[in-house]
């Protein structure tokens, strides 16, 4: 498998960022992506939608996803083609729910100091490495476990569960 | 065998390994799977299990329980139909369904589902309160689907922070204040990915209700769970509920803890969490006398007998401030009946409170009663904008005692002045 993500840094979020702010807390009951997608990051950067491209990378400080995260913020990012987040650390509940939704999340201590917005980065997920292609810097993150890699490879839990069920069947046991 | 913490022992047992250590990722088979019905989650699980995974009957149906506690009472026919769908699915699957008993997390305690050394998985992030009985509770959110489909879930073994408690709370101060103080001290990420284990004389002096209030909010210091090793109080509670005797499980004396922090409960003062983040905790005195229009006493965090009784003690024979709206929602039917029998609910009704049967609806935002510019004191689980109405209103999270004292004055008030 080749889990490499390459793109420019689309945004750098501060510590303890509540992802509901991505579309605005007033819109977290909106379930139609067509309605909340245009609102993405509007409060922070009115031209965000024009500035991002498929494959871009999100960067965040400590405890990204703190609070009671609703799905809209990250669903909007995935609609835009952003599937990879590098953070100093992740809030545990957010980490689990986004990994199983197919996002590639990598914990990279020091990342917010070592990339700037719009830097081009290449992320080698299996190795836990981030290459800042603008500065030449190589930043070491935490290598994900094999289960997390399987989840990322399967783009989340649906494919992952199917693969696990097939594996259980192969073993002749239901576990 | 290497020395292990209580949490490591539970993960080792449920992963089938002789021992585990922090940082490794393992598969565990929990003892109990819990959920409630919620549009887009429980109905989607049912659809996916059957149609995407061809699972006619989930492998863990006999260990799965589902609660109907949100959208109670239904406020539209679509909600009634939704609950019917849940009942049909539970019946097809042979899953035990509980309704009419109150908020699932509290009802789970009353039914004795949380036992010393047990592992419990739930989609919700407040079920950690079941750690009051020495069980390890893990929130899976959408990933509960993996657990239902495979009968197991993955977990990175967390390190444990040992929290040593000594002394006893001043009257009017409780476990709810302690968790707010811990959030203030550790910060929103201070416990990230860890389990907090509460030990010491102070922990043993804490009531079960106070332990549950504390653990319910543990995620807001970043922790994945919290646990009190079962002591005589917890074992007696379980004996009374189930008729069974349980043995406690504790950390080995030479187990490795990430760190140890200490609190003297007798020094603790009332704490609140300011808007608009659950990490925004401070001492009550910082916001004392701020004008407030509404109070909510309830939720899985703080609507137990201890909460209702201290509120009744503050409000008995008095009237809440004219124009102030006080909503009181006991956490369960059992709590409600006890509070009726003790006279506490009568005292609150007489003081002017609006009292509802148990439901999650006042907490999760279904009851949208705050208008722009208003403030509430709330024992609910969250204070983000819009949780209780307008996104231009403010929620101060606090203990039941503070809600009651504030209802008297219309200003954020230290309950110790009225006890």
Tab-separated table of C-alpha atoms in Angstrom, chain B residues 11-332:
chain	number	residue	atom	x	y	z
B	11	UNK	CA	-7.995	-4.175	28.562
B	12	UNK	CA	-5.707	-7.182	29.021
B	13	UNK	CA	-8.616	-9.403	30.033
B	14	UNK	CA	-10.879	-8.260	27.185
B	15	UNK	CA	-8.094	-8.484	24.603
B	16	UNK	CA	-7.144	-12.004	25.680
B	17	UNK	CA	-3.576	-10.981	26.467
B	18	UNK	CA	-1.704	-11.670	29.703
B	19	UNK	CA	-0.702	-8.012	29.901
B	20	UNK	CA	-0.846	-4.776	27.918
B	21	UNK	CA	1.051	-1.531	28.136
B	22	UNK	CA	0.189	2.051	27.164
B	23	UNK	CA	0.634	2.871	23.496
B	24	UNK	CA	-0.088	-0.523	21.976
B	25	UNK	CA	-3.246	-0.917	19.901
B	26	UNK	CA	-5.291	-4.027	20.607
B	27	UNK	CA	-8.685	-5.505	19.802
B	28	UNK	CA	-10.991	-5.907	22.777
B	29	UNK	CA	-14.272	-7.742	23.234
B	30	UNK	CA	-16.379	-5.612	25.579
B	31	UNK	CA	-18.765	-7.113	28.111
B	32	UNK	CA	-21.624	-4.765	27.251
B	33	UNK	CA	-22.498	-2.790	24.107
B	34	UNK	CA	-24.780	0.189	24.713
B	35	UNK	CA	-26.543	2.644	22.484
B	36	UNK	CA	-29.585	4.876	22.216
B	37	UNK	CA	-31.688	5.490	19.181
B	38	UNK	CA	-30.877	8.556	17.158
B	39	UNK	CA	-31.704	9.456	13.549
B	40	UNK	CA	-28.763	8.891	11.236
B	41	UNK	CA	-27.050	6.560	13.703
B	42	UNK	CA	-29.157	3.695	15.048
B	43	UNK	CA	-31.346	3.477	11.929
B	44	UNK	CA	-28.228	3.694	9.725
B	45	UNK	CA	-26.517	0.942	11.755
B	46	UNK	CA	-29.555	-1.285	11.261
B	47	UNK	CA	-29.511	-0.613	7.514
B	48	UNK	CA	-25.754	-1.095	7.069
B	49	UNK	CA	-25.524	-4.239	9.191
B	50	UNK	CA	-28.206	-5.905	7.106
B	51	UNK	CA	-27.607	-4.469	3.645
B	52	UNK	CA	-23.888	-3.776	3.466
B	53	UNK	CA	-22.526	-6.519	5.676
B	54	UNK	CA	-25.272	-9.142	5.240
B	55	UNK	CA	-25.477	-9.572	9.008
B	56	UNK	CA	-28.981	-10.793	9.772
B	57	UNK	CA	-28.348	-10.967	13.504
B	58	UNK	CA	-25.504	-9.119	15.178
B	59	UNK	CA	-23.030	-11.441	16.901
B	60	UNK	CA	-23.310	-9.653	20.237
B	61	UNK	CA	-27.088	-9.205	20.485
B	62	UNK	CA	-27.176	-10.910	23.878
B	63	UNK	CA	-24.737	-8.346	25.287
B	64	UNK	CA	-26.205	-5.284	23.579
B	65	UNK	CA	-28.712	-2.910	25.138
B	66	UNK	CA	-30.508	0.034	23.604
B	67	UNK	CA	-32.231	2.866	25.417
B	68	UNK	CA	-34.967	5.164	24.207
B	69	UNK	CA	-34.244	8.378	26.098
B	70	UNK	CA	-33.941	11.070	23.415
B	71	UNK	CA	-37.061	12.514	21.782
B	72	UNK	CA	-39.055	11.641	24.907
B	73	UNK	CA	-41.847	12.467	24.678
B	74	UNK	CA	-41.979	12.529	20.872
B	75	UNK	CA	-43.074	15.903	19.548
B	76	UNK	CA	-44.219	14.745	16.142
B	77	UNK	CA	-45.457	11.607	14.474
B	78	UNK	CA	-42.109	11.092	12.711
B	79	UNK	CA	-40.438	10.739	16.111
B	80	UNK	CA	-43.027	8.228	17.272
B	81	UNK	CA	-42.485	6.267	14.043
B	82	UNK	CA	-38.730	6.472	14.514
B	83	UNK	CA	-39.001	4.916	17.989
B	84	UNK	CA	-41.264	2.204	16.538
B	85	UNK	CA	-38.492	1.417	14.045
B	86	UNK	CA	-36.046	1.046	16.930
B	87	UNK	CA	-38.391	-1.286	18.798
B	88	UNK	CA	-38.855	-3.463	15.689
B	89	UNK	CA	-35.103	-3.669	15.101
B	90	UNK	CA	-34.343	-4.512	18.741
B	91	UNK	CA	-37.026	-7.178	18.673
B	92	UNK	CA	-35.717	-8.709	15.403
B	93	UNK	CA	-32.181	-8.740	16.752
B	94	UNK	CA	-33.032	-9.961	20.237
B	95	UNK	CA	-31.507	-6.826	21.751
B	96	UNK	CA	-32.815	-5.706	25.141
B	97	UNK	CA	-34.545	-2.332	24.866
B	98	UNK	CA	-35.262	-0.070	27.816
B	99	UNK	CA	-37.625	2.865	27.730
B	100	UNK	CA	-39.650	4.907	30.143
B	101	UNK	CA	-37.015	4.412	32.828
B	102	UNK	CA	-35.042	7.592	32.225
B	103	UNK	CA	-31.677	8.615	30.817
B	104	UNK	CA	-29.865	5.488	29.642
B	105	UNK	CA	-26.543	6.125	31.366
B	106	UNK	CA	-28.268	6.450	34.755
B	107	UNK	CA	-30.624	3.548	34.058
B	108	UNK	CA	-27.625	1.373	33.122
B	109	UNK	CA	-26.215	2.015	36.602
B	110	UNK	CA	-29.546	1.248	38.254
B	111	UNK	CA	-29.840	-2.016	36.298
B	112	UNK	CA	-26.367	-3.042	37.433
B	113	UNK	CA	-24.787	-3.202	33.956
B	114	UNK	CA	-21.564	-1.595	35.167
B	115	UNK	CA	-19.659	-4.008	37.355
B	116	UNK	CA	-16.099	-3.956	38.710
B	117	UNK	CA	-13.591	-4.795	35.991
B	118	UNK	CA	-16.172	-4.762	33.161
B	119	UNK	CA	-15.562	-3.157	29.773
B	120	UNK	CA	-18.455	-1.164	28.330
B	121	UNK	CA	-18.688	0.358	24.847
B	122	UNK	CA	-21.192	3.079	23.930
B	123	UNK	CA	-21.548	5.514	21.065
B	124	UNK	CA	-22.046	8.409	23.495
B	125	UNK	CA	-19.307	10.430	25.182
B	126	UNK	CA	-20.830	10.748	28.676
B	127	UNK	CA	-21.229	7.067	29.522
B	128	UNK	CA	-17.927	7.328	31.437
B	129	UNK	CA	-20.044	7.920	34.553
B	130	UNK	CA	-20.366	4.130	34.767
B	131	UNK	CA	-16.721	4.139	35.833
B	132	UNK	CA	-18.130	4.893	39.302
B	133	UNK	CA	-18.459	1.104	39.718
B	134	UNK	CA	-14.969	0.159	38.598
B	135	UNK	CA	-15.955	-0.477	34.963
B	136	UNK	CA	-13.983	0.916	32.031
B	137	UNK	CA	-16.295	2.734	29.639
B	138	UNK	CA	-15.211	3.715	26.153
B	139	UNK	CA	-16.998	6.040	23.723
B	140	UNK	CA	-16.929	4.764	20.161
B	141	UNK	CA	-19.229	7.296	18.473
B	142	UNK	CA	-19.975	6.138	14.907
B	143	UNK	CA	-17.411	3.368	15.359
B	144	UNK	CA	-19.901	1.476	17.521
B	145	UNK	CA	-20.906	0.037	14.144
B	146	UNK	CA	-17.557	-1.804	13.990
B	147	UNK	CA	-18.192	-3.218	17.457
B	148	UNK	CA	-21.709	-4.384	16.574
B	149	UNK	CA	-20.596	-5.939	13.274
B	150	UNK	CA	-17.443	-7.639	14.526
B	151	UNK	CA	-18.170	-8.043	18.233
B	152	UNK	CA	-14.951	-6.210	19.063
B	153	UNK	CA	-13.328	-2.792	18.776
B	154	UNK	CA	-9.778	-1.463	18.699
B	155	UNK	CA	-8.233	0.681	21.371
B	156	UNK	CA	-4.847	2.226	21.973
B	157	UNK	CA	-4.059	1.276	25.549
B	158	UNK	CA	-4.223	4.535	27.511
B	159	UNK	CA	-1.837	5.590	30.240
B	160	UNK	CA	-3.467	6.306	33.595
B	161	UNK	CA	-3.320	9.525	35.605
B	162	UNK	CA	-3.785	8.740	39.284
B	163	UNK	CA	-5.890	11.322	41.085
B	164	UNK	CA	-5.482	11.094	44.857
B	165	UNK	CA	-8.271	12.706	46.808
B	166	UNK	CA	-8.240	13.531	50.487
B	167	UNK	CA	-10.662	15.309	52.798
B	168	UNK	CA	-14.354	15.842	52.216
B	169	UNK	CA	-16.377	18.432	50.306
B	170	UNK	CA	-17.734	21.464	52.085
B	171	UNK	CA	-21.531	21.348	52.159
B	172	UNK	CA	-22.745	22.687	48.810
B	173	UNK	CA	-19.647	21.567	46.903
B	174	UNK	CA	-19.686	18.271	44.991
B	175	UNK	CA	-18.162	16.065	42.314
B	176	UNK	CA	-19.465	18.442	39.665
B	177	UNK	CA	-17.266	21.206	41.097
B	178	UNK	CA	-14.308	18.830	41.257
B	179	UNK	CA	-14.471	17.949	37.559
B	180	UNK	CA	-14.704	21.639	36.656
B	181	UNK	CA	-11.659	22.301	38.839
B	182	UNK	CA	-9.791	19.412	37.165
B	183	UNK	CA	-10.658	20.783	33.709
B	184	UNK	CA	-9.422	24.198	34.834
B	185	UNK	CA	-6.152	22.773	36.175
B	186	UNK	CA	-5.355	20.241	33.436
B	187	UNK	CA	-6.777	22.334	30.622
B	188	UNK	CA	-8.866	20.938	27.769
B	189	UNK	CA	-6.017	18.696	26.611
B	190	UNK	CA	-4.196	17.936	29.881
B	191	UNK	CA	-5.605	14.419	30.081
B	192	UNK	CA	-5.539	13.723	26.368
B	193	UNK	CA	-5.928	10.038	25.580
B	194	UNK	CA	-5.535	9.074	29.262
B	195	UNK	CA	-7.751	7.477	31.884
B	196	UNK	CA	-8.100	9.265	35.224
B	197	UNK	CA	-8.267	6.866	38.184
B	198	UNK	CA	-9.631	8.328	41.422
B	199	UNK	CA	-8.326	6.914	44.681
B	200	UNK	CA	-7.731	7.841	48.310
B	201	UNK	CA	-9.831	8.631	51.381
B	202	UNK	CA	-11.480	11.544	49.623
B	203	UNK	CA	-12.577	9.298	46.753
B	204	UNK	CA	-14.038	6.800	49.197
B	205	UNK	CA	-15.933	9.581	50.988
B	206	UNK	CA	-17.538	10.769	47.754
B	207	UNK	CA	-21.108	9.631	47.199
B	208	UNK	CA	-21.907	7.458	44.181
B	209	UNK	CA	-23.970	10.358	42.751
B	210	UNK	CA	-21.016	12.716	43.052
B	211	UNK	CA	-18.638	10.219	41.438
B	212	UNK	CA	-21.016	9.825	38.495
B	213	UNK	CA	-21.370	13.612	38.051
B	214	UNK	CA	-17.593	13.938	37.933
B	215	UNK	CA	-17.006	11.084	35.485
B	216	UNK	CA	-19.796	12.178	33.154
B	217	UNK	CA	-17.769	15.236	32.141
B	218	UNK	CA	-14.313	13.632	32.140
B	219	UNK	CA	-13.874	13.964	28.355
B	220	UNK	CA	-13.544	17.708	28.668
B	221	UNK	CA	-10.026	17.441	30.098
B	222	UNK	CA	-9.170	15.323	27.057
B	223	UNK	CA	-9.388	11.986	28.879
B	224	UNK	CA	-10.933	8.965	27.196
B	225	UNK	CA	-12.358	7.692	30.455
B	226	UNK	CA	-12.336	7.833	34.224
B	227	UNK	CA	-12.695	5.191	36.871
B	228	UNK	CA	-13.107	4.692	40.613
B	229	UNK	CA	-11.963	1.233	41.766
B	230	UNK	CA	-15.093	-0.294	43.316
B	231	UNK	CA	-15.107	0.226	47.085
B	232	UNK	CA	-17.637	-0.843	49.718
B	233	UNK	CA	-19.991	1.951	48.662
B	234	UNK	CA	-19.992	0.825	45.010
B	235	UNK	CA	-20.240	-2.866	45.908
B	236	UNK	CA	-23.159	-2.168	48.250
B	237	UNK	CA	-24.908	-0.170	45.507
B	238	UNK	CA	-24.520	-3.106	43.103
B	239	UNK	CA	-25.658	-5.614	45.721
B	240	UNK	CA	-28.793	-3.548	46.332
B	241	UNK	CA	-29.525	-3.278	42.610
B	242	UNK	CA	-28.696	-6.797	41.466
B	243	UNK	CA	-28.747	-8.954	44.575
B	244	UNK	CA	-25.280	-10.173	43.584
B	245	UNK	CA	-21.894	-9.903	45.232
B	246	UNK	CA	-19.014	-8.591	43.139
B	247	UNK	CA	-15.294	-8.511	43.796
B	248	UNK	CA	-13.347	-5.345	43.219
B	249	UNK	CA	-10.462	-5.014	40.773
B	250	UNK	CA	-7.727	-2.497	41.603
B	251	UNK	CA	-4.431	-1.282	40.173
B	252	UNK	CA	-1.349	-3.162	41.295
B	253	UNK	CA	0.544	-1.225	43.985
B	254	UNK	CA	3.618	-1.035	41.743
B	255	UNK	CA	1.720	-0.203	38.530
B	256	UNK	CA	3.115	2.625	36.418
B	257	UNK	CA	1.063	5.821	36.296
B	258	UNK	CA	1.627	8.639	33.826
B	259	UNK	CA	1.482	11.060	36.740
B	260	UNK	CA	-0.194	11.543	40.102
B	261	UNK	CA	-2.186	14.644	40.971
B	262	UNK	CA	-3.730	15.432	44.332
B	263	UNK	CA	-6.718	17.363	45.632
B	264	UNK	CA	-7.875	18.170	49.137
B	265	UNK	CA	-11.649	18.196	48.720
B	266	UNK	CA	-12.148	20.338	51.826
B	267	UNK	CA	-10.400	23.221	50.058
B	268	UNK	CA	-12.502	23.025	46.906
B	269	UNK	CA	-14.886	25.884	46.191
B	270	UNK	CA	-17.780	26.005	43.705
B	271	UNK	CA	-16.672	26.085	40.071
B	272	UNK	CA	-18.470	26.866	36.841
B	273	UNK	CA	-17.707	26.512	33.144
B	274	UNK	CA	-18.116	29.737	31.220
B	275	UNK	CA	-19.419	29.921	27.664
B	276	UNK	CA	-18.777	28.897	25.046
B	277	UNK	CA	-16.447	25.923	25.453
B	278	UNK	CA	-16.645	23.042	27.948
B	279	UNK	CA	-12.975	23.698	28.670
B	280	UNK	CA	-13.597	27.208	29.964
B	281	UNK	CA	-13.748	26.380	33.692
B	282	UNK	CA	-13.182	28.889	36.496
B	283	UNK	CA	-13.985	29.461	40.163
B	284	UNK	CA	-17.573	30.639	40.663
B	285	UNK	CA	-16.391	33.829	42.370
B	286	UNK	CA	-15.026	35.056	39.014
B	287	UNK	CA	-18.555	35.258	37.608
B	288	UNK	CA	-20.544	35.778	40.811
B	289	UNK	CA	-23.563	38.097	40.520
B	290	UNK	CA	-23.829	37.830	36.746
B	291	UNK	CA	-27.517	38.130	35.822
B	292	UNK	CA	-29.189	34.923	34.660
B	293	UNK	CA	-32.703	34.251	33.352
B	294	UNK	CA	-32.914	30.459	33.333
B	295	UNK	CA	-31.751	27.411	35.260
B	296	UNK	CA	-31.675	23.758	34.267
B	297	UNK	CA	-31.140	20.987	36.787
B	298	UNK	CA	-30.959	17.590	35.141
B	299	UNK	CA	-29.080	15.457	32.559
B	300	UNK	CA	-26.951	12.339	32.957
B	301	UNK	CA	-24.356	14.535	34.663
B	302	UNK	CA	-26.362	16.021	37.514
B	303	UNK	CA	-30.014	15.088	37.968
B	304	UNK	CA	-29.620	12.460	40.652
B	305	UNK	CA	-31.163	12.334	44.128
B	306	UNK	CA	-28.237	14.160	45.751
B	307	UNK	CA	-28.622	16.999	43.221
B	308	UNK	CA	-32.381	17.327	43.651
B	309	UNK	CA	-32.162	17.129	47.425
B	310	UNK	CA	-29.564	19.857	47.781
B	311	UNK	CA	-31.578	22.071	45.438
B	312	UNK	CA	-34.667	21.394	47.561
B	313	UNK	CA	-32.763	22.264	50.713
B	314	UNK	CA	-31.848	25.633	49.225
B	315	UNK	CA	-35.312	26.388	47.829
B	316	UNK	CA	-37.617	24.828	50.435
B	317	UNK	CA	-40.156	27.306	51.744
B	318	UNK	CA	-38.901	30.011	49.360
B	319	UNK	CA	-39.872	31.189	45.880
B	320	UNK	CA	-37.620	31.455	42.859
B	321	UNK	CA	-37.034	34.972	41.595
B	322	UNK	CA	-40.091	36.224	39.650
B	323	UNK	CA	-39.487	35.764	35.929
B	324	UNK	CA	-36.685	33.238	36.418
B	325	UNK	CA	-37.358	29.913	34.664
B	326	UNK	CA	-36.181	26.809	36.513
B	327	UNK	CA	-36.437	23.419	34.793
B	328	UNK	CA	-35.864	20.321	36.911
B	329	UNK	CA	-35.562	16.945	35.197
B	330	UNK	CA	-34.628	13.926	37.343
B	331	UNK	CA	-32.188	11.576	35.597
B	332	UNK	CA	-34.399	8.505	35.960
